[in-house]
Coordinates of C-alpha atoms in Angstrom, one line a residue:
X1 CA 53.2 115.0 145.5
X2 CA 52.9 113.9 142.1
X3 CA 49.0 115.7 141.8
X4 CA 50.9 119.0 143.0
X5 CA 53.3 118.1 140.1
X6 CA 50.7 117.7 137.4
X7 CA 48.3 121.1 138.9
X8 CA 51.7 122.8 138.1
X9 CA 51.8 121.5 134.4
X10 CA 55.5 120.4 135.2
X11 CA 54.5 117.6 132.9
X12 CA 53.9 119.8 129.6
X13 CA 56.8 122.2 130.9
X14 CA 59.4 119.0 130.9
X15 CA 58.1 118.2 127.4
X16 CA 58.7 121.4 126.0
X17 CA 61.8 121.4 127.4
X18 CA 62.5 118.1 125.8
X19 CA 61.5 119.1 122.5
X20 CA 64.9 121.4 122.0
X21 CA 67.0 118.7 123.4
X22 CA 69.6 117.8 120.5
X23 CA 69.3 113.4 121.3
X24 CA 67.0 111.2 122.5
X25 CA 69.0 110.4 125.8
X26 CA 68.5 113.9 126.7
X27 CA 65.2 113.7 126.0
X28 CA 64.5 110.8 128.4
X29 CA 66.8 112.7 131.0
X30 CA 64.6 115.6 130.6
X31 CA 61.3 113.8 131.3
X32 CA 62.5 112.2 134.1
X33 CA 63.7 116.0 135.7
X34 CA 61.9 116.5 139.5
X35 CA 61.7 119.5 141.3
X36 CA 64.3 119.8 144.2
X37 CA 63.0 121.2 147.9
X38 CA 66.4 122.2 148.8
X39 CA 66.7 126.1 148.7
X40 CA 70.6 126.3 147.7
X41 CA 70.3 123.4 144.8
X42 CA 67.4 125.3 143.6
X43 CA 69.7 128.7 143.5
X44 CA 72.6 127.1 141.8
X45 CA 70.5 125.3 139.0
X46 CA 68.9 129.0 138.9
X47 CA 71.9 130.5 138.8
X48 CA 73.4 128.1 136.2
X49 CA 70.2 128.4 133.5
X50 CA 70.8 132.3 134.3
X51 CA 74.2 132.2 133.2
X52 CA 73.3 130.0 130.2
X53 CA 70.8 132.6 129.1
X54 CA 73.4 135.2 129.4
X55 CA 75.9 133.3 127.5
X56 CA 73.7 132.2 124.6
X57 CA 72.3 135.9 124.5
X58 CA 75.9 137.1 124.7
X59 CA 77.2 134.8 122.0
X60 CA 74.7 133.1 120.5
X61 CA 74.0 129.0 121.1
X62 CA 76.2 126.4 120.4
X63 CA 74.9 124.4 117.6
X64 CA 74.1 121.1 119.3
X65 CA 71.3 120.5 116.5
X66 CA 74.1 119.6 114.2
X67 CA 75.3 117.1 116.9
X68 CA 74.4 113.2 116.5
X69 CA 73.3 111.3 119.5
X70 CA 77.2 110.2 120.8
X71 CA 76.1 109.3 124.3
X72 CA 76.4 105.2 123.4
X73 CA 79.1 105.4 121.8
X74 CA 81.1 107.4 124.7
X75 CA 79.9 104.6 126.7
X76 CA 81.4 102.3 124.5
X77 CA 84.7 104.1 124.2
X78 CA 84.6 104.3 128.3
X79 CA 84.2 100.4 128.0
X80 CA 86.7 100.0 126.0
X81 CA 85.7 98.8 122.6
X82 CA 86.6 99.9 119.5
X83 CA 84.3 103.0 117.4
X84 CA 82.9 103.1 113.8
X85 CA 84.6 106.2 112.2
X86 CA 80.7 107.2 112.2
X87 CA 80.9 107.5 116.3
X88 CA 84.6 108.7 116.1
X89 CA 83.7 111.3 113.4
X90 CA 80.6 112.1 115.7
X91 CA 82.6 112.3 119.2
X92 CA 85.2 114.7 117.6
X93 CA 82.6 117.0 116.2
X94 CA 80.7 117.6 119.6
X95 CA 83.9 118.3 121.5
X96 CA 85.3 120.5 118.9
X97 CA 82.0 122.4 118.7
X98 CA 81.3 122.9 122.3
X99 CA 85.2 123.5 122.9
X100 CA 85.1 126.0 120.4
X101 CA 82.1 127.9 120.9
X102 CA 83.2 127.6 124.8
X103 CA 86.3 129.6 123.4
X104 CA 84.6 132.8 122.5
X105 CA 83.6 132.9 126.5
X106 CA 87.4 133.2 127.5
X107 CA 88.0 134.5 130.9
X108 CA 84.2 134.9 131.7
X109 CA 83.4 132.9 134.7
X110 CA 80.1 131.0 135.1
X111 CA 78.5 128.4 137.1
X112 CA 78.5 126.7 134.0
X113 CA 82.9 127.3 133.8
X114 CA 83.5 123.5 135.2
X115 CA 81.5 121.6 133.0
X116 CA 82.9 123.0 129.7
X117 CA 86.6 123.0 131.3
X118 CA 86.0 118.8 131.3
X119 CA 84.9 119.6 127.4
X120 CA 88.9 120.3 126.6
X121 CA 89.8 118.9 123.2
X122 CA 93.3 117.3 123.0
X123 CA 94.2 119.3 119.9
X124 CA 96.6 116.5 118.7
X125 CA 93.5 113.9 119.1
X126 CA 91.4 116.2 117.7
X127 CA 93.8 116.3 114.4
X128 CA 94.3 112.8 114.3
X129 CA 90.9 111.6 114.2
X130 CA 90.1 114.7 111.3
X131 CA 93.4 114.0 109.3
X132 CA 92.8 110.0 109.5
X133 CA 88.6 109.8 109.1
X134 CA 87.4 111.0 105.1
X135 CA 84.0 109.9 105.9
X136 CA 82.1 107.4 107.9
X137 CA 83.0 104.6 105.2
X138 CA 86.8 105.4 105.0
X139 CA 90.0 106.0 106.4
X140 CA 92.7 107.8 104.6
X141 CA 95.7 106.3 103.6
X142 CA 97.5 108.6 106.3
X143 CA 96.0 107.0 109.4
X144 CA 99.3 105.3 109.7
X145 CA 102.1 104.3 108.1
X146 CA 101.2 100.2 107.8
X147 CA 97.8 101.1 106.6
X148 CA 99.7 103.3 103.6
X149 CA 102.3 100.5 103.1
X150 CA 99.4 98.1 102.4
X151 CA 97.9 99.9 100.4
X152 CA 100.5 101.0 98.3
X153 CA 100.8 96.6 97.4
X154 CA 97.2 96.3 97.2
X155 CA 97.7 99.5 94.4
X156 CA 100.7 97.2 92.7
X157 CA 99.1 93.9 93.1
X158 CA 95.8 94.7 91.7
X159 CA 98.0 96.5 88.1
X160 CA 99.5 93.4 87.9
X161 CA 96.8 90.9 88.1
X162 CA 94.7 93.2 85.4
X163 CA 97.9 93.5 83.3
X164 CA 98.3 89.8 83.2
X165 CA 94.4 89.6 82.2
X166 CA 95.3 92.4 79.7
X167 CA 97.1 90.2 77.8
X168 CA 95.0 87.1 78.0
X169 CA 91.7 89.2 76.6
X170 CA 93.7 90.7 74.0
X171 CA 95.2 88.0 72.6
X172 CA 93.9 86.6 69.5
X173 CA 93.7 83.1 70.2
X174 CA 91.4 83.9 73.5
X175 CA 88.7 87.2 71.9
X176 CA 87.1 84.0 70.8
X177 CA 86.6 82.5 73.8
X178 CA 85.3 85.5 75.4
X179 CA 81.7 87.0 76.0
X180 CA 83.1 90.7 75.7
X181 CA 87.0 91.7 76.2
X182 CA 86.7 93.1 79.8
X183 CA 87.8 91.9 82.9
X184 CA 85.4 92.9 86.2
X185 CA 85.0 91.4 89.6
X186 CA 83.4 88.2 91.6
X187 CA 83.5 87.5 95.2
X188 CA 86.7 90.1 95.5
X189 CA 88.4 88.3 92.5
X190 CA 89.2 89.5 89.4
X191 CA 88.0 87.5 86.0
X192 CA 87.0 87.2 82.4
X193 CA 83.5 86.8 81.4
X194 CA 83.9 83.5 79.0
X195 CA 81.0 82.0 77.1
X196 CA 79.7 78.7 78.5
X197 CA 80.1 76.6 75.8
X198 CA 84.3 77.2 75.5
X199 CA 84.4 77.1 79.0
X200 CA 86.8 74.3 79.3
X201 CA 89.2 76.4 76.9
X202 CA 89.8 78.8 80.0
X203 CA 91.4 77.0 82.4
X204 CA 90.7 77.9 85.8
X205 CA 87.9 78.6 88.7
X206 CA 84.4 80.0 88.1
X207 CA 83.0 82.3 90.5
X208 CA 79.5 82.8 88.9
X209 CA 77.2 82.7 85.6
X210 CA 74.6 85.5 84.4
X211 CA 71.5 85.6 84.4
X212 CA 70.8 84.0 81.0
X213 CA 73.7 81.2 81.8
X214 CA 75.5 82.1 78.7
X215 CA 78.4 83.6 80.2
X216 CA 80.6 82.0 83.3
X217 CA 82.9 84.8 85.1
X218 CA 86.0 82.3 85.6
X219 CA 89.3 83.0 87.3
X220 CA 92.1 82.0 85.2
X221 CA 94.7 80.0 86.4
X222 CA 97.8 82.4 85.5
X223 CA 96.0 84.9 88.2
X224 CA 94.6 82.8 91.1
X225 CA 98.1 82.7 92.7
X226 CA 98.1 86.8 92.2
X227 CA 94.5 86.7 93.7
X228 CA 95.7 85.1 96.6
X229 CA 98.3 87.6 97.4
X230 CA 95.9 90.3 96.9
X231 CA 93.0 88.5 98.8
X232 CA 96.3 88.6 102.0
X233 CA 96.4 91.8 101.4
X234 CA 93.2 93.3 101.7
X235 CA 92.6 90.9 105.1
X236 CA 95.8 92.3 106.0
X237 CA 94.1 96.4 105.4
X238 CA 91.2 95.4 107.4
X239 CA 93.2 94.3 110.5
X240 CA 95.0 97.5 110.1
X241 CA 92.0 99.3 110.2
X242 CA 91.2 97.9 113.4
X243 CA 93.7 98.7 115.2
X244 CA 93.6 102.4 113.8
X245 CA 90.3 102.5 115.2
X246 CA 91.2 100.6 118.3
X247 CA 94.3 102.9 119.2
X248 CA 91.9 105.9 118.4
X249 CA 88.8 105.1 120.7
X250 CA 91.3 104.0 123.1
X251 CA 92.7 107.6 123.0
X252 CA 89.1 109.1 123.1
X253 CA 88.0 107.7 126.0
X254 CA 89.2 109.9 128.2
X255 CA 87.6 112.8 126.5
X256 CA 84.5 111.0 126.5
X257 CA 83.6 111.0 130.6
X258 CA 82.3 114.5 130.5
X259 CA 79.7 113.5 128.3
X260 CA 78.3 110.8 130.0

């Protein structure tokens, strides 16, 4: 049966076919297509890429080429474990697309009518994931009200510690001390670049050295218990993250079977 396949060129029509397909799992479900010998699943897969044609020519196609690959990452969701915001982000904009180029079809019944009725958005979902997600490296303060809470601290902690190091690089009796009056970051920690010879005039931890070993980046003492608090918080922002993104892939789920 497989010759009669390849005398047809079903081989070269399946690849065509698979070149407009908008991810590679629809690709490989494309390639792996066989013809049926059943004469009423022949007329209703007929019927439905009629009625696909029709809608298309009618209203134009959806834009799936804008859509990433979200097929392992509904599996995921069906599985139960928690989404980047990349695949969250991803998930919402397929449904929404669909759904809302599904919308312009209203009252026009299809073969095709059951399969986008499973595409439903949940509209409050839909605004959720949009109103929490900025991009696929944050989430907006809004996402909850813990997440805000924290921070709002992280905001006060982080004025405090650099106000306290304000002082310290600003005062005469330190300047001296000091590579260059600025305070920057090691290892999440905020500190003073001091030069290596007065480096037992700072009291307090070092966290790393240039290049050239003339500078040490130390952590003074009057901060480290400040740094501490901060360092809480920020573990505290990331468990807070997760369970935003836990309670949110939890709630997609459901919205995700269609797809798979």
């Amino acid at each position: 049966m497989k010759k009669d396949y390849k005398k047809l060129e079903l081989d070269k029509i399946l690849d065509l076919l698979s070149q407009n397909a908008y991810c590679d799992v629809c690709r490989e479900r494309i390639k792996k297509i066989k013809p049926s010998f059943d004469i009423d699943t022949v007329k209703t897969e007929i019927a439905k890429t009629d009625d696909a044609f029709t809608l298309s020519s009618k209203f134009g196609t959806p834009k799936f080429y804008n859509i990433k690959d979200i097929c392992f990452g509904a599996k995921r969701a069906q599985q139960g474990s928690s989404l980047s915001l990349r695949e969250l982000m991803d998930i919402g904009m397929f449904l929404r697309e669909v759904s809302e180029w599904y919308s312009q079809c209203s009252g026009i019944q299809t073969s095709l009518t059951e399969y986008f009725e499973q595409l439903s958005v949940n509209k409050h979902l839909e605004n959720m994931i949009t109103n929490a997600i900025i991009s696929e490296e944050e989430l907006a303060d809004s996402a909850s009200p813990q997440l805000a809470a924290i921070r709002r601290s992280i905001q006060r902690k982080s004025l405090a510690v650099r106000e306290r190091l304000d002082k310290l690089i600003k005062s005469q009796s330190t300047q001296k001390y000091l590579q260059e009056s600025l305070v920057t970051m090691r290892d999440g920690r905020f500190v003073v670049p001091v030069k290596t010879e007065y480096k037992s005039e700072i009291s307090g931890l070092v966290h790393d050295t240039s290049a050239t070993g003339a500078t040490l980046f130390i952590e003074p003492m009057a901060v480290i218990q400040l740094n501490n608090q901060l360092r809480e918080l920020e573990i505290q922002e990331k468990k807070e993250i997760e369970a935003v993104l836990a309670d949110l892939s939890n709630q997609a789920a459901p919205y995700t079977e269609s797809i798979l």
